[in-house]
Amino acid sequence: MIGAFQEMRLAGSLTVGGKSYRAVSSRTANLDVVLLRNVLNAALDEGYLRAVPVVKKLKERAPLKKRLLTGEEMTRLIACCASACKLNGEQLADYLRFLAYSGAREQEALRIKWENVNFDGQRLTVGADGDTKNGQSRSVNFTGPLASLLAEMKGRRAPDSCWLFPSPRRGGKDLRAISFKESLAMARDAAGVPWLGFHHLRHYFVSSCVMSGLDFMTIAAWVGHQDGGVLIGKVYGHLADEHKKAAAAKVSFA
């Protein structure tokens, strides 16, 4: 069994009995171990087990500090979209702001339809088709910037498309955009942020939420983490501390 797991970690997958299993990260495996321990302990309490077997956790790599996009860089990036991308500058700006205000992943955002936007309930459904990293949909409550952006986009939406980001080359078919990678490359170079990728906008969303004082569990639910905010606390927790110190420094009792 140990050899099988080693094979999976090296090859990225393992086939047993004709069924393929994909390797997961150590963090994901350890979350499953915690769940297994809870089940075993419950079985012990109910008398189904006499003892709980030892289930060891895997070693996890320390979370890397993320290169965070600043508000000034974000503003500059959006401003450069129109000049750097003549054909789809406005749509690119909408897409980048949408990622930054919703926390959606690159491909998740491209698959969202207008029927997934609930203006009355002030919430957005990400992954309604089940095609997400964990195979589950999630709701993201509107923040002020997200609500304003979606209202703008709705006011100029293509009447012949159900997609938030329709393909500019769809012709008579209702096709969604496939990628904005080439357009992003031009806009980020013009804005002086050549290191930036789509995932940095997801980090921008999370870090903004943390510095706004939101609890980690709520943020985790919005971005589709199933650990209750553990990872967000590890990676972004220091931002909350820095923000509190900066806020405390502004307090005056004069």
PDB file of N, CA, C and O in Angstrom, residues 27 32 35 37 47-48 65 84 89 118 130 147 174 184 199 202 230 246-247 249 252:
ATOM      1  N   ARG A  27      -1.777  18.965   1.824  1.00  0.00           N
ATOM      2  CA  ARG A  27      -2.762  19.686   2.634  1.00  0.00           C
ATOM      3  C   ARG A  27      -4.140  19.065   2.481  1.00  0.00           C
ATOM      4  O   ARG A  27      -4.859  18.851   3.459  1.00  0.00           O
ATOM      5  N   ASP A  32      -8.407  15.302   4.822  1.00  0.00           N
ATOM      6  CA  ASP A  32      -9.134  14.027   4.810  1.00  0.00           C
ATOM      7  C   ASP A  32      -8.762  13.174   6.023  1.00  0.00           C
ATOM      8  O   ASP A  32      -9.604  12.456   6.572  1.00  0.00           O
ATOM      9  N   LEU A  35     -10.708  14.370   8.970  1.00  0.00           N
ATOM     10  CA  LEU A  35     -12.077  13.869   8.877  1.00  0.00           C
ATOM     11  C   LEU A  35     -12.155  12.399   9.259  1.00  0.00           C
ATOM     12  O   LEU A  35     -13.057  11.977   9.998  1.00  0.00           O
ATOM     13  N   ARG A  37     -10.137  10.754  11.229  1.00  0.00           N
ATOM     14  CA  ARG A  37      -9.939  10.627  12.675  1.00  0.00           C
ATOM     15  C   ARG A  37     -11.235  10.915  13.438  1.00  0.00           C
ATOM     16  O   ARG A  37     -11.571  10.233  14.404  1.00  0.00           O
ATOM     17  N   GLY A  47     -18.854   2.521  20.508  1.00  0.00           N
ATOM     18  CA  GLY A  47     -18.554   1.130  20.826  1.00  0.00           C
ATOM     19  C   GLY A  47     -18.326   0.222  19.623  1.00  0.00           C
ATOM     20  O   GLY A  47     -18.238  -0.996  19.773  1.00  0.00           O
ATOM     21  N   TYR A  48     -18.213   0.809  18.434  1.00  0.00           N
ATOM     22  CA  TYR A  48     -17.971  -0.010  17.244  1.00  0.00           C
ATOM     23  C   TYR A  48     -16.496  -0.383  17.103  1.00  0.00           C
ATOM     24  O   TYR A  48     -16.151  -1.335  16.405  1.00  0.00           O
ATOM     25  N   LYS A  65       4.558  33.101   0.589  1.00  0.00           N
ATOM     26  CA  LYS A  65       3.957  34.420   0.626  1.00  0.00           C
ATOM     27  C   LYS A  65       3.625  34.860  -0.794  1.00  0.00           C
ATOM     28  O   LYS A  65       4.445  34.751  -1.695  1.00  0.00           O
ATOM     29  N   ALA A  84      -4.271  49.217 -24.523  1.00  0.00           N
ATOM     30  CA  ALA A  84      -3.420  48.086 -24.918  1.00  0.00           C
ATOM     31  C   ALA A  84      -4.167  47.071 -25.773  1.00  0.00           C
ATOM     32  O   ALA A  84      -3.562  46.376 -26.588  1.00  0.00           O
ATOM     33  N   GLY A  89     -10.810  45.670 -25.181  1.00  0.00           N
ATOM     34  CA  GLY A  89     -10.337  46.320 -23.967  1.00  0.00           C
ATOM     35  C   GLY A  89     -11.391  46.451 -22.885  1.00  0.00           C
ATOM     36  O   GLY A  89     -11.128  46.205 -21.709  1.00  0.00           O
ATOM     37  N   ASN A 118     -28.046  36.708  -9.352  1.00  0.00           N
ATOM     38  CA  ASN A 118     -29.319  36.996  -8.688  1.00  0.00           C
ATOM     39  C   ASN A 118     -29.271  38.418  -8.129  1.00  0.00           C
ATOM     40  O   ASN A 118     -28.752  38.659  -7.037  1.00  0.00           O
ATOM     41  N   GLY A 130     -21.226  22.681 -11.944  1.00  0.00           N
ATOM     42  CA  GLY A 130     -20.469  21.681 -11.196  1.00  0.00           C
ATOM     43  C   GLY A 130     -19.027  21.555 -11.612  1.00  0.00           C
ATOM     44  O   GLY A 130     -18.276  20.745 -11.058  1.00  0.00           O
ATOM     45  N   ALA A 147     -21.482  44.467  -7.103  1.00  0.00           N
ATOM     46  CA  ALA A 147     -22.835  44.850  -7.507  1.00  0.00           C
ATOM     47  C   ALA A 147     -22.797  45.941  -8.579  1.00  0.00           C
ATOM     48  O   ALA A 147     -23.538  45.888  -9.571  1.00  0.00           O
ATOM     49  N   ASP A 174     -24.127  31.020 -29.764  1.00  0.00           N
ATOM     50  CA  ASP A 174     -23.938  31.649 -28.457  1.00  0.00           C
ATOM     51  C   ASP A 174     -22.781  30.956 -27.743  1.00  0.00           C
ATOM     52  O   ASP A 174     -22.982  30.012 -26.974  1.00  0.00           O
ATOM     53  N   LEU A 184      -4.444  39.897 -21.643  1.00  0.00           N
ATOM     54  CA  LEU A 184      -3.856  40.219 -20.344  1.00  0.00           C
ATOM     55  C   LEU A 184      -2.381  40.526 -20.486  1.00  0.00           C
ATOM     56  O   LEU A 184      -1.864  41.454 -19.854  1.00  0.00           O
ATOM     57  N   HIS A 199      -4.577  34.485 -11.456  1.00  0.00           N
ATOM     58  CA  HIS A 199      -4.761  34.031 -10.076  1.00  0.00           C
ATOM     59  C   HIS A 199      -4.416  35.137  -9.076  1.00  0.00           C
ATOM     60  O   HIS A 199      -4.892  35.109  -7.930  1.00  0.00           O
ATOM     61  N   ARG A 202      -7.480  36.764  -7.825  1.00  0.00           N
ATOM     62  CA  ARG A 202      -8.149  35.991  -6.760  1.00  0.00           C
ATOM     63  C   ARG A 202      -7.476  36.299  -5.422  1.00  0.00           C
ATOM     64  O   ARG A 202      -8.149  36.479  -4.404  1.00  0.00           O
ATOM     65  N   VAL A 230      -8.953  27.654   7.159  1.00  0.00           N
ATOM     66  CA  VAL A 230      -7.629  27.313   7.699  1.00  0.00           C
ATOM     67  C   VAL A 230      -6.513  27.831   6.787  1.00  0.00           C
ATOM     68  O   VAL A 230      -5.567  28.482   7.241  1.00  0.00           O
ATOM     69  N   ALA A 246      -2.186  49.045  11.794  1.00  0.00           N
ATOM     70  CA  ALA A 246      -2.297  50.316  11.084  1.00  0.00           C
ATOM     71  C   ALA A 246      -3.537  51.080  11.536  1.00  0.00           C
ATOM     72  O   ALA A 246      -3.507  52.307  11.674  1.00  0.00           O
ATOM     73  N   ALA A 247      -4.640  50.341  11.780  1.00  0.00           N
ATOM     74  CA  ALA A 247      -5.858  50.991  12.246  1.00  0.00           C
ATOM     75  C   ALA A 247      -5.672  51.566  13.650  1.00  0.00           C
ATOM     76  O   ALA A 247      -6.138  52.675  13.959  1.00  0.00           O
ATOM     77  N   ALA A 249      -2.983  52.640  14.942  1.00  0.00           N
ATOM     78  CA  ALA A 249      -2.106  53.805  14.900  1.00  0.00           C
ATOM     79  C   ALA A 249      -2.861  55.080  14.549  1.00  0.00           C
ATOM     80  O   ALA A 249      -2.396  56.195  14.811  1.00  0.00           O
ATOM     81  N   SER A 252      -7.095  58.368  17.786  1.00  0.00           N
ATOM     82  CA  SER A 252      -6.693  59.561  18.534  1.00  0.00           C
ATOM     83  C   SER A 252      -7.719  59.827  19.635  1.00  0.00           C
ATOM     84  O   SER A 252      -8.927  59.723  19.417  1.00  0.00           O
TER      85      SER A 252
END
